Amino acid sequence: MEQLYVVKIGGQVIDEEQALDNFLEDFAALEGKKILVHGGGKLATRMAERLGIPQQMVDGRRITDAETLKLATMVYAGYINKNIVAHLQALSCNAIGLSGADANLVPATKRPVKQGIDFGFVGDIEPGLSTAPWLSLLHQDLVPVLAAITHDGRGQLLNTNADTLAQEVAKALSKAFSVNLIYLFEKPGVLRDVTDNDSFWPALTFSDYEAGKAAGTINKGMIPKLDNAFTALKDGVGKVAIGQAKDLNELAQGLAGTSICHE
């Protein structure tokens, strides 16, 4: 099967201009078909402060009210998305900037109120993404750059977790490609000791993950990220790795970061 890279970048790379430039050079140099999924960084938070739009967080997750949704769409699917596309075009990488609403790429449903918490206009991705629009883009040798804004099919935009979005896209396309899903964040891998960057697991099984959670060494934001990673592996994605943006080439070859493994 033909190789496909699905790469997800987070806020820290987006927030640092030189780090983003360096990453995009490496991403553009990846040979073969590829998709870039991105989050939003701190720009939306800074813009919200300037515009006087209050931001609410519950357990580290943003409440997306109507005004925050407008802002997230403008920042994520607007400036950040098109800035990335423009930089990739300058590197002769024929990128196309998209949201989940474009070509019905990522339908979602508004998250229901759970345990009294209403996350607002947050979207949970509907199972079984259609591969047809993705295949059309990829077979034209376009490189999709996807902002984590989805839609409900009835005209409502929704804010969606970018890690989950990358997992769902990778899973759907694993029927047509040998998919290598790479999550990039600020650490060199999944750490055994959060105070020691050299303590990362080169390979992590689900048993290791459960033991790390029980010991408290894997916690907070790493838990949903790893839940997505193991779901992807279980549902047919060929390779899943987690590490730093500066190590993209090595991560693509399994030579850096943490590889998510079967038992």
PDB file of C-alpha atoms in Angstrom:
ATOM      1  CA  MET A   1       0.000   0.000   0.000  1.00  0.00           C
ATOM      2  CA  GLU A   2       1.081   3.561  -0.676  1.00  0.00           C
ATOM      3  CA  GLN A   3       2.417   5.539   2.319  1.00  0.00           C
ATOM      4  CA  LEU A   4       0.431   8.429   3.812  1.00  0.00           C
ATOM      5  CA  TYR A   5       1.631  10.667   6.640  1.00  0.00           C
ATOM      6  CA  VAL A   6      -0.937  12.312   8.905  1.00  0.00           C
ATOM      7  CA  VAL A   7       0.917  14.840  11.059  1.00  0.00           C
ATOM      8  CA  LYS A   8      -0.658  16.835  13.875  1.00  0.00           C
ATOM      9  CA  ILE A   9       1.023  19.949  15.282  1.00  0.00           C
ATOM     10  CA  GLY A  10       0.019  21.764  18.426  1.00  0.00           C
ATOM     11  CA  GLY A  11       0.173  25.212  19.875  1.00  0.00           C
ATOM     12  CA  GLN A  12       3.808  25.530  20.839  1.00  0.00           C
ATOM     13  CA  VAL A  13       5.067  25.087  17.260  1.00  0.00           C
ATOM     14  CA  ILE A  14       2.402  27.450  15.918  1.00  0.00           C
ATOM     15  CA  ASP A  15       3.233  30.106  18.503  1.00  0.00           C
ATOM     16  CA  GLU A  16       6.966  30.241  17.702  1.00  0.00           C
ATOM     17  CA  GLU A  17       7.671  31.630  14.224  1.00  0.00           C
ATOM     18  CA  GLN A  18      11.126  30.094  13.807  1.00  0.00           C
ATOM     19  CA  ALA A  19       9.988  26.696  15.125  1.00  0.00           C
ATOM     20  CA  LEU A  20       7.069  26.750  12.679  1.00  0.00           C
ATOM     21  CA  ASP A  21       9.334  27.690   9.768  1.00  0.00           C
ATOM     22  CA  ASN A  22      11.746  24.870  10.624  1.00  0.00           C
ATOM     23  CA  PHE A  23       8.935  22.350  10.967  1.00  0.00           C
ATOM     24  CA  LEU A  24       7.289  23.330   7.694  1.00  0.00           C
ATOM     25  CA  GLU A  25      10.597  22.901   5.867  1.00  0.00           C
ATOM     26  CA  ASP A  26      10.833  19.356   7.222  1.00  0.00           C
ATOM     27  CA  PHE A  27       7.158  18.642   6.509  1.00  0.00           C
ATOM     28  CA  ALA A  28       7.457  19.886   2.922  1.00  0.00           C
ATOM     29  CA  ALA A  29      10.470  17.591   2.451  1.00  0.00           C
ATOM     30  CA  LEU A  30       8.551  14.455   3.521  1.00  0.00           C
ATOM     31  CA  GLU A  31       8.220  12.340   0.412  1.00  0.00           C
ATOM     32  CA  GLY A  32       4.831  11.011  -0.646  1.00  0.00           C
ATOM     33  CA  LYS A  33       1.287  11.870   0.303  1.00  0.00           C
ATOM     34  CA  LYS A  34       0.653  13.766   3.520  1.00  0.00           C
ATOM     35  CA  ILE A  35      -1.933  15.648   5.549  1.00  0.00           C
ATOM     36  CA  LEU A  36      -1.262  18.292   8.210  1.00  0.00           C
ATOM     37  CA  VAL A  37      -3.753  18.779  11.057  1.00  0.00           C
ATOM     38  CA  HIS A  38      -3.232  21.785  13.320  1.00  0.00           C
ATOM     39  CA  GLY A  39      -4.542  23.245  16.528  1.00  0.00           C
ATOM     40  CA  GLY A  40      -4.705  26.896  17.426  1.00  0.00           C
ATOM     41  CA  GLY A  41      -1.912  27.966  19.719  1.00  0.00           C
ATOM     42  CA  LYS A  42      -2.220  30.979  22.010  1.00  0.00           C
ATOM     43  CA  LEU A  43      -3.310  33.485  19.358  1.00  0.00           C
ATOM     44  CA  ALA A  44      -7.022  32.860  19.961  1.00  0.00           C
ATOM     45  CA  THR A  45      -6.556  33.379  23.705  1.00  0.00           C
ATOM     46  CA  ARG A  46      -4.654  36.644  23.129  1.00  0.00           C
ATOM     47  CA  MET A  47      -7.300  37.854  20.666  1.00  0.00           C
ATOM     48  CA  ALA A  48     -10.073  36.988  23.132  1.00  0.00           C
ATOM     49  CA  GLU A  49      -8.359  39.121  25.776  1.00  0.00           C
ATOM     50  CA  ARG A  50      -8.055  42.068  23.365  1.00  0.00           C
ATOM     51  CA  LEU A  51     -11.700  41.773  22.306  1.00  0.00           C
ATOM     52  CA  GLY A  52     -12.990  41.278  25.848  1.00  0.00           C
ATOM     53  CA  ILE A  53     -14.406  37.812  25.171  1.00  0.00           C
ATOM     54  CA  PRO A  54     -14.280  35.846  28.452  1.00  0.00           C
ATOM     55  CA  GLN A  55     -12.750  32.366  28.202  1.00  0.00           C
ATOM     56  CA  GLN A  56     -13.955  29.513  30.382  1.00  0.00           C
ATOM     57  CA  MET A  57     -11.990  26.308  30.949  1.00  0.00           C
ATOM     58  CA  VAL A  58     -13.126  23.081  32.620  1.00  0.00           C
ATOM     59  CA  ASP A  59     -10.446  20.452  33.345  1.00  0.00           C
ATOM     60  CA  GLY A  60      -8.160  22.113  30.800  1.00  0.00           C
ATOM     61  CA  ARG A  61     -10.814  22.125  28.066  1.00  0.00           C
ATOM     62  CA  ARG A  62     -12.189  25.296  26.562  1.00  0.00           C
ATOM     63  CA  ILE A  63     -15.896  26.113  26.727  1.00  0.00           C
ATOM     64  CA  THR A  64     -16.813  27.252  23.212  1.00  0.00           C
ATOM     65  CA  ASP A  65     -19.661  29.757  23.458  1.00  0.00           C
ATOM     66  CA  ALA A  66     -21.017  31.526  20.360  1.00  0.00           C
ATOM     67  CA  GLU A  67     -18.494  34.391  20.448  1.00  0.00           C
ATOM     68  CA  THR A  68     -15.558  32.064  21.127  1.00  0.00           C
ATOM     69  CA  LEU A  69     -16.627  29.899  18.179  1.00  0.00           C
ATOM     70  CA  LYS A  70     -16.533  32.936  15.868  1.00  0.00           C
ATOM     71  CA  LEU A  71     -13.079  33.814  17.152  1.00  0.00           C
ATOM     72  CA  ALA A  72     -11.773  30.220  16.910  1.00  0.00           C
ATOM     73  CA  THR A  73     -13.017  29.928  13.331  1.00  0.00           C
ATOM     74  CA  MET A  74     -11.418  33.211  12.304  1.00  0.00           C
ATOM     75  CA  VAL A  75      -8.082  32.403  13.972  1.00  0.00           C
ATOM     76  CA  TYR A  76      -7.773  28.625  13.392  1.00  0.00           C
ATOM     77  CA  ALA A  77      -9.423  28.210   9.978  1.00  0.00           C
ATOM     78  CA  GLY A  78      -8.448  31.716   8.898  1.00  0.00           C
ATOM     79  CA  TYR A  79      -5.115  33.269   9.794  1.00  0.00           C
ATOM     80  CA  ILE A  80      -3.251  30.238  11.175  1.00  0.00           C
ATOM     81  CA  ASN A  81      -4.440  27.898   8.426  1.00  0.00           C
ATOM     82  CA  LYS A  82      -3.655  30.264   5.564  1.00  0.00           C
ATOM     83  CA  ASN A  83      -0.340  31.311   7.070  1.00  0.00           C
ATOM     84  CA  ILE A  84       0.740  27.652   7.106  1.00  0.00           C
ATOM     85  CA  VAL A  85      -0.499  27.162   3.528  1.00  0.00           C
ATOM     86  CA  ALA A  86       1.378  30.244   2.289  1.00  0.00           C
ATOM     87  CA  HIS A  87       4.609  29.045   3.884  1.00  0.00           C
ATOM     88  CA  LEU A  88       4.209  25.573   2.359  1.00  0.00           C
ATOM     89  CA  GLN A  89       3.531  27.066  -1.064  1.00  0.00           C
ATOM     90  CA  ALA A  90       6.786  29.008  -0.740  1.00  0.00           C
ATOM     91  CA  LEU A  91       8.479  25.626  -0.194  1.00  0.00           C
ATOM     92  CA  SER A  92       6.930  24.211  -3.414  1.00  0.00           C
ATOM     93  CA  CYS A  93       4.504  22.096  -1.392  1.00  0.00           C
ATOM     94  CA  ASN A  94       1.078  22.393  -3.036  1.00  0.00           C
ATOM     95  CA  ALA A  95      -0.980  22.807   0.121  1.00  0.00           C
ATOM     96  CA  ILE A  96      -4.703  23.512   0.341  1.00  0.00           C
ATOM     97  CA  GLY A  97      -6.173  24.971   3.539  1.00  0.00           C
ATOM     98  CA  LEU A  98      -9.409  23.414   4.733  1.00  0.00           C
ATOM     99  CA  SER A  99     -11.804  23.046   7.629  1.00  0.00           C
ATOM    100  CA  GLY A 100     -14.026  20.082   8.352  1.00  0.00           C
ATOM    101  CA  ALA A 101     -16.952  21.894   6.702  1.00  0.00           C
ATOM    102  CA  ASP A 102     -15.172  22.084   3.325  1.00  0.00           C
ATOM    103  CA  ALA A 103     -16.238  19.274   0.951  1.00  0.00           C
ATOM    104  CA  ASN A 104     -18.038  17.746   3.970  1.00  0.00           C
ATOM    105  CA  LEU A 105     -14.650  16.449   5.109  1.00  0.00           C
ATOM    106  CA  VAL A 106     -15.475  16.090   8.805  1.00  0.00           C
ATOM    107  CA  PRO A 107     -19.130  15.963   9.910  1.00  0.00           C
ATOM    108  CA  ALA A 108     -19.634  16.199  13.658  1.00  0.00           C
ATOM    109  CA  THR A 109     -22.324  16.499  16.291  1.00  0.00           C
ATOM    110  CA  LYS A 110     -22.541  19.027  19.082  1.00  0.00           C
ATOM    111  CA  ARG A 111     -21.296  17.450  22.285  1.00  0.00           C
ATOM    112  CA  PRO A 112     -24.192  16.726  24.663  1.00  0.00           C
ATOM    113  CA  VAL A 113     -24.241  18.115  28.185  1.00  0.00           C
ATOM    114  CA  LYS A 114     -22.547  15.591  30.460  1.00  0.00           C
ATOM    115  CA  GLN A 115     -22.447  15.643  34.258  1.00  0.00           C
ATOM    116  CA  GLY A 116     -23.810  19.169  34.178  1.00  0.00           C
ATOM    117  CA  ILE A 117     -21.012  20.482  31.928  1.00  0.00           C
ATOM    118  CA  ASP A 118     -22.014  22.190  28.689  1.00  0.00           C
ATOM    119  CA  PHE A 119     -18.958  22.640  26.454  1.00  0.00           C
ATOM    120  CA  GLY A 120     -20.969  24.786  24.063  1.00  0.00           C
ATOM    121  CA  PHE A 121     -20.241  24.526  20.345  1.00  0.00           C
ATOM    122  CA  VAL A 122     -17.779  21.661  20.641  1.00  0.00           C
ATOM    123  CA  GLY A 123     -18.048  18.929  18.020  1.00  0.00           C
ATOM    124  CA  ASP A 124     -17.654  15.182  18.440  1.00  0.00           C
ATOM    125  CA  ILE A 125     -16.747  13.611  15.105  1.00  0.00           C
ATOM    126  CA  GLU A 126     -19.291  11.273  13.572  1.00  0.00           C
ATOM    127  CA  PRO A 127     -17.955   7.737  13.045  1.00  0.00           C
ATOM    128  CA  GLY A 128     -17.047   6.526   9.581  1.00  0.00           C
ATOM    129  CA  LEU A 129     -15.638   9.543   7.751  1.00  0.00           C
ATOM    130  CA  SER A 130     -16.165   9.369   3.991  1.00  0.00           C
ATOM    131  CA  THR A 131     -12.838   8.832   2.247  1.00  0.00           C
ATOM    132  CA  ALA A 132     -14.037  10.040  -1.188  1.00  0.00           C
ATOM    133  CA  PRO A 133     -13.242  13.772  -0.774  1.00  0.00           C
ATOM    134  CA  TRP A 134      -9.909  12.974   0.890  1.00  0.00           C
ATOM    135  CA  LEU A 135      -8.912  10.601  -1.905  1.00  0.00           C
ATOM    136  CA  SER A 136      -9.871  13.190  -4.508  1.00  0.00           C
ATOM    137  CA  LEU A 137      -7.572  15.765  -2.919  1.00  0.00           C
ATOM    138  CA  LEU A 138      -4.679  13.362  -2.392  1.00  0.00           C
ATOM    139  CA  HIS A 139      -4.867  11.908  -5.896  1.00  0.00           C
ATOM    140  CA  GLN A 140      -4.484  15.459  -7.259  1.00  0.00           C
ATOM    141  CA  ASP A 141      -1.207  15.640  -5.312  1.00  0.00           C
ATOM    142  CA  LEU A 142      -2.641  18.319  -3.053  1.00  0.00           C
ATOM    143  CA  VAL A 143      -1.511  18.488   0.571  1.00  0.00           C
ATOM    144  CA  PRO A 144      -4.520  19.148   2.843  1.00  0.00           C
ATOM    145  CA  VAL A 145      -3.887  21.436   5.806  1.00  0.00           C
ATOM    146  CA  LEU A 146      -6.826  20.913   8.137  1.00  0.00           C
ATOM    147  CA  ALA A 147      -7.992  23.278  10.884  1.00  0.00           C
ATOM    148  CA  ALA A 148      -9.909  21.660  13.729  1.00  0.00           C
ATOM    149  CA  ILE A 149     -13.228  23.300  12.852  1.00  0.00           C
ATOM    150  CA  THR A 150     -16.005  20.879  11.868  1.00  0.00           C
ATOM    151  CA  HIS A 151     -19.735  21.170  11.088  1.00  0.00           C
ATOM    152  CA  ASP A 152     -23.018  19.436  11.898  1.00  0.00           C
ATOM    153  CA  GLY A 153     -24.485  19.307   8.374  1.00  0.00           C
ATOM    154  CA  ARG A 154     -27.200  21.811   9.332  1.00  0.00           C
ATOM    155  CA  GLY A 155     -25.159  24.980   9.046  1.00  0.00           C
ATOM    156  CA  GLN A 156     -23.552  24.971  12.476  1.00  0.00           C
ATOM    157  CA  LEU A 157     -19.770  25.169  12.814  1.00  0.00           C
ATOM    158  CA  LEU A 158     -18.182  23.324  15.739  1.00  0.00           C
ATOM    159  CA  ASN A 159     -14.815  23.478  17.511  1.00  0.00           C
ATOM    160  CA  THR A 160     -13.173  20.037  17.669  1.00  0.00           C
ATOM    161  CA  ASN A 161     -10.157  18.521  19.395  1.00  0.00           C
ATOM    162  CA  ALA A 162      -7.293  18.425  16.866  1.00  0.00           C
ATOM    163  CA  ASP A 163      -5.757  15.207  18.261  1.00  0.00           C
ATOM    164  CA  THR A 164      -9.065  13.399  17.796  1.00  0.00           C
ATOM    165  CA  LEU A 165      -9.458  14.897  14.335  1.00  0.00           C
ATOM    166  CA  ALA A 166      -6.047  13.574  13.264  1.00  0.00           C
ATOM    167  CA  GLN A 167      -6.879  10.140  14.658  1.00  0.00           C
ATOM    168  CA  GLU A 168     -10.221   9.942  12.821  1.00  0.00           C
ATOM    169  CA  VAL A 169      -8.708  11.053   9.502  1.00  0.00           C
ATOM    170  CA  ALA A 170      -5.822   8.581   9.871  1.00  0.00           C
ATOM    171  CA  LYS A 171      -8.213   5.771  10.762  1.00  0.00           C
ATOM    172  CA  ALA A 172     -10.544   6.419   7.812  1.00  0.00           C
ATOM    173  CA  LEU A 173      -7.689   6.599   5.298  1.00  0.00           C
ATOM    174  CA  SER A 174      -5.973   3.463   6.624  1.00  0.00           C
ATOM    175  CA  LYS A 175      -8.311   1.518   4.324  1.00  0.00           C
ATOM    176  CA  ALA A 176      -6.611   3.077   1.282  1.00  0.00           C
ATOM    177  CA  PHE A 177      -3.065   3.790   2.509  1.00  0.00           C
ATOM    178  CA  SER A 178      -0.399   2.565   4.870  1.00  0.00           C
ATOM    179  CA  VAL A 179      -0.845   5.412   7.360  1.00  0.00           C
ATOM    180  CA  ASN A 180       1.841   6.815   9.625  1.00  0.00           C
ATOM    181  CA  LEU A 181       0.193   9.059  12.261  1.00  0.00           C
ATOM    182  CA  ILE A 182       2.586  11.444  14.013  1.00  0.00           C
ATOM    183  CA  TYR A 183       1.615  13.608  16.995  1.00  0.00           C
ATOM    184  CA  LEU A 184       3.992  16.506  17.640  1.00  0.00           C
ATOM    185  CA  PHE A 185       4.188  18.338  20.972  1.00  0.00           C
ATOM    186  CA  GLU A 186       6.771  20.016  23.203  1.00  0.00           C
ATOM    187  CA  LYS A 187       8.361  16.883  24.728  1.00  0.00           C
ATOM    188  CA  PRO A 188      10.696  14.382  23.005  1.00  0.00           C
ATOM    189  CA  GLY A 189       8.242  11.557  23.692  1.00  0.00           C
ATOM    190  CA  VAL A 190       6.009  10.103  26.402  1.00  0.00           C
ATOM    191  CA  LEU A 191       7.975  10.608  29.614  1.00  0.00           C
ATOM    192  CA  ARG A 192       8.398   8.185  32.502  1.00  0.00           C
ATOM    193  CA  ASP A 193       9.463  11.181  34.629  1.00  0.00           C
ATOM    194  CA  VAL A 194       8.010  14.567  33.676  1.00  0.00           C
ATOM    195  CA  THR A 195      11.085  16.330  35.105  1.00  0.00           C
ATOM    196  CA  ASP A 196      13.488  14.386  32.858  1.00  0.00           C
ATOM    197  CA  ASN A 197      13.214  14.830  29.086  1.00  0.00           C
ATOM    198  CA  ASP A 198      15.562  11.880  28.546  1.00  0.00           C
ATOM    199  CA  SER A 199      13.191   9.475  30.297  1.00  0.00           C
ATOM    200  CA  PHE A 200      10.823   8.892  27.374  1.00  0.00           C
ATOM    201  CA  TRP A 201       9.611   5.469  26.329  1.00  0.00           C
ATOM    202  CA  PRO A 202      11.089   4.537  22.912  1.00  0.00           C
ATOM    203  CA  ALA A 203       8.120   2.150  22.595  1.00  0.00           C
ATOM    204  CA  LEU A 204       4.870   2.201  24.566  1.00  0.00           C
ATOM    205  CA  THR A 205       2.339  -0.629  24.763  1.00  0.00           C
ATOM    206  CA  PHE A 206      -1.157  -0.336  26.175  1.00  0.00           C
ATOM    207  CA  SER A 207       0.008  -2.210  29.310  1.00  0.00           C
ATOM    208  CA  ASP A 208       2.775   0.377  29.773  1.00  0.00           C
ATOM    209  CA  TYR A 209       0.189   3.122  29.324  1.00  0.00           C
ATOM    210  CA  GLU A 210      -2.138   1.657  31.951  1.00  0.00           C
ATOM    211  CA  ALA A 211       0.793   1.229  34.377  1.00  0.00           C
ATOM    212  CA  GLY A 212       1.907   4.819  33.767  1.00  0.00           C
ATOM    213  CA  LYS A 213      -1.577   6.132  34.493  1.00  0.00           C
ATOM    214  CA  ALA A 214      -1.815   4.057  37.662  1.00  0.00           C
ATOM    215  CA  ALA A 215       1.549   5.392  38.841  1.00  0.00           C
ATOM    216  CA  GLY A 216       0.550   8.965  37.976  1.00  0.00           C
ATOM    217  CA  THR A 217       3.516   9.457  35.603  1.00  0.00           C
ATOM    218  CA  ILE A 218       1.127   9.665  32.641  1.00  0.00           C
ATOM    219  CA  ASN A 219      -1.527  12.235  33.466  1.00  0.00           C
ATOM    220  CA  LYS A 220      -3.395  15.385  32.444  1.00  0.00           C
ATOM    221  CA  GLY A 221      -3.193  16.220  28.733  1.00  0.00           C
ATOM    222  CA  MET A 222      -1.183  13.111  27.831  1.00  0.00           C
ATOM    223  CA  ILE A 223      -4.137  10.853  28.639  1.00  0.00           C
ATOM    224  CA  PRO A 224      -6.510  12.026  25.858  1.00  0.00           C
ATOM    225  CA  LYS A 225      -3.553  12.211  23.426  1.00  0.00           C
ATOM    226  CA  LEU A 226      -2.592   8.611  24.154  1.00  0.00           C
ATOM    227  CA  ASP A 227      -6.221   7.480  24.095  1.00  0.00           C
ATOM    228  CA  ASN A 228      -6.343   8.800  20.520  1.00  0.00           C
ATOM    229  CA  ALA A 229      -3.013   7.164  19.665  1.00  0.00           C
ATOM    230  CA  PHE A 230      -4.054   3.719  20.878  1.00  0.00           C
ATOM    231  CA  THR A 231      -7.493   4.015  19.259  1.00  0.00           C
ATOM    232  CA  ALA A 232      -5.790   4.749  15.937  1.00  0.00           C
ATOM    233  CA  LEU A 233      -3.484   1.752  16.275  1.00  0.00           C
ATOM    234  CA  LYS A 234      -6.340  -0.551  17.283  1.00  0.00           C
ATOM    235  CA  ASP A 235      -8.467   0.592  14.338  1.00  0.00           C
ATOM    236  CA  GLY A 236      -5.949  -0.082  11.587  1.00  0.00           C
ATOM    237  CA  VAL A 237      -3.455   2.787  11.464  1.00  0.00           C
ATOM    238  CA  GLY A 238      -0.088   1.207  10.633  1.00  0.00           C
ATOM    239  CA  LYS A 239       2.253   3.363  12.728  1.00  0.00           C
ATOM    240  CA  VAL A 240       1.695   5.927  15.470  1.00  0.00           C
ATOM    241  CA  ALA A 241       4.458   8.042  17.030  1.00  0.00           C
ATOM    242  CA  ILE A 242       4.662  10.955  19.464  1.00  0.00           C
ATOM    243  CA  GLY A 243       7.542  13.416  19.731  1.00  0.00           C
ATOM    244  CA  GLN A 244       8.938  16.862  18.954  1.00  0.00           C
ATOM    245  CA  ALA A 245       8.485  18.822  15.734  1.00  0.00           C
ATOM    246  CA  LYS A 246      12.245  19.207  15.303  1.00  0.00           C
ATOM    247  CA  ASP A 247      12.499  15.402  15.073  1.00  0.00           C
ATOM    248  CA  LEU A 248       9.872  14.968  12.349  1.00  0.00           C
ATOM    249  CA  ASN A 249      12.165  13.172   9.890  1.00  0.00           C
ATOM    250  CA  GLU A 250      13.389  10.743  12.547  1.00  0.00           C
ATOM    251  CA  LEU A 251       9.858  10.179  13.851  1.00  0.00           C
ATOM    252  CA  ALA A 252       8.733   9.307  10.324  1.00  0.00           C
ATOM    253  CA  GLN A 253      11.421   6.614  10.261  1.00  0.00           C
ATOM    254  CA  GLY A 254      10.769   5.333  13.786  1.00  0.00           C
ATOM    255  CA  LEU A 255      14.145   6.645  14.986  1.00  0.00           C
ATOM    256  CA  ALA A 256      12.963   9.197  17.567  1.00  0.00           C
ATOM    257  CA  GLY A 257      10.171   9.829  20.027  1.00  0.00           C
ATOM    258  CA  THR A 258       7.765   7.230  21.358  1.00  0.00           C
ATOM    259  CA  SER A 259       6.340   4.585  19.051  1.00  0.00           C
ATOM    260  CA  ILE A 260       2.871   3.379  20.060  1.00  0.00           C
ATOM    261  CA  CYS A 261       2.958  -0.417  19.876  1.00  0.00           C
ATOM    262  CA  HIS A 262       0.759  -3.481  20.026  1.00  0.00           C
ATOM    263  CA  GLU A 263       1.373  -5.795  22.970  1.00  0.00           C
TER     264      GLU A 263
END
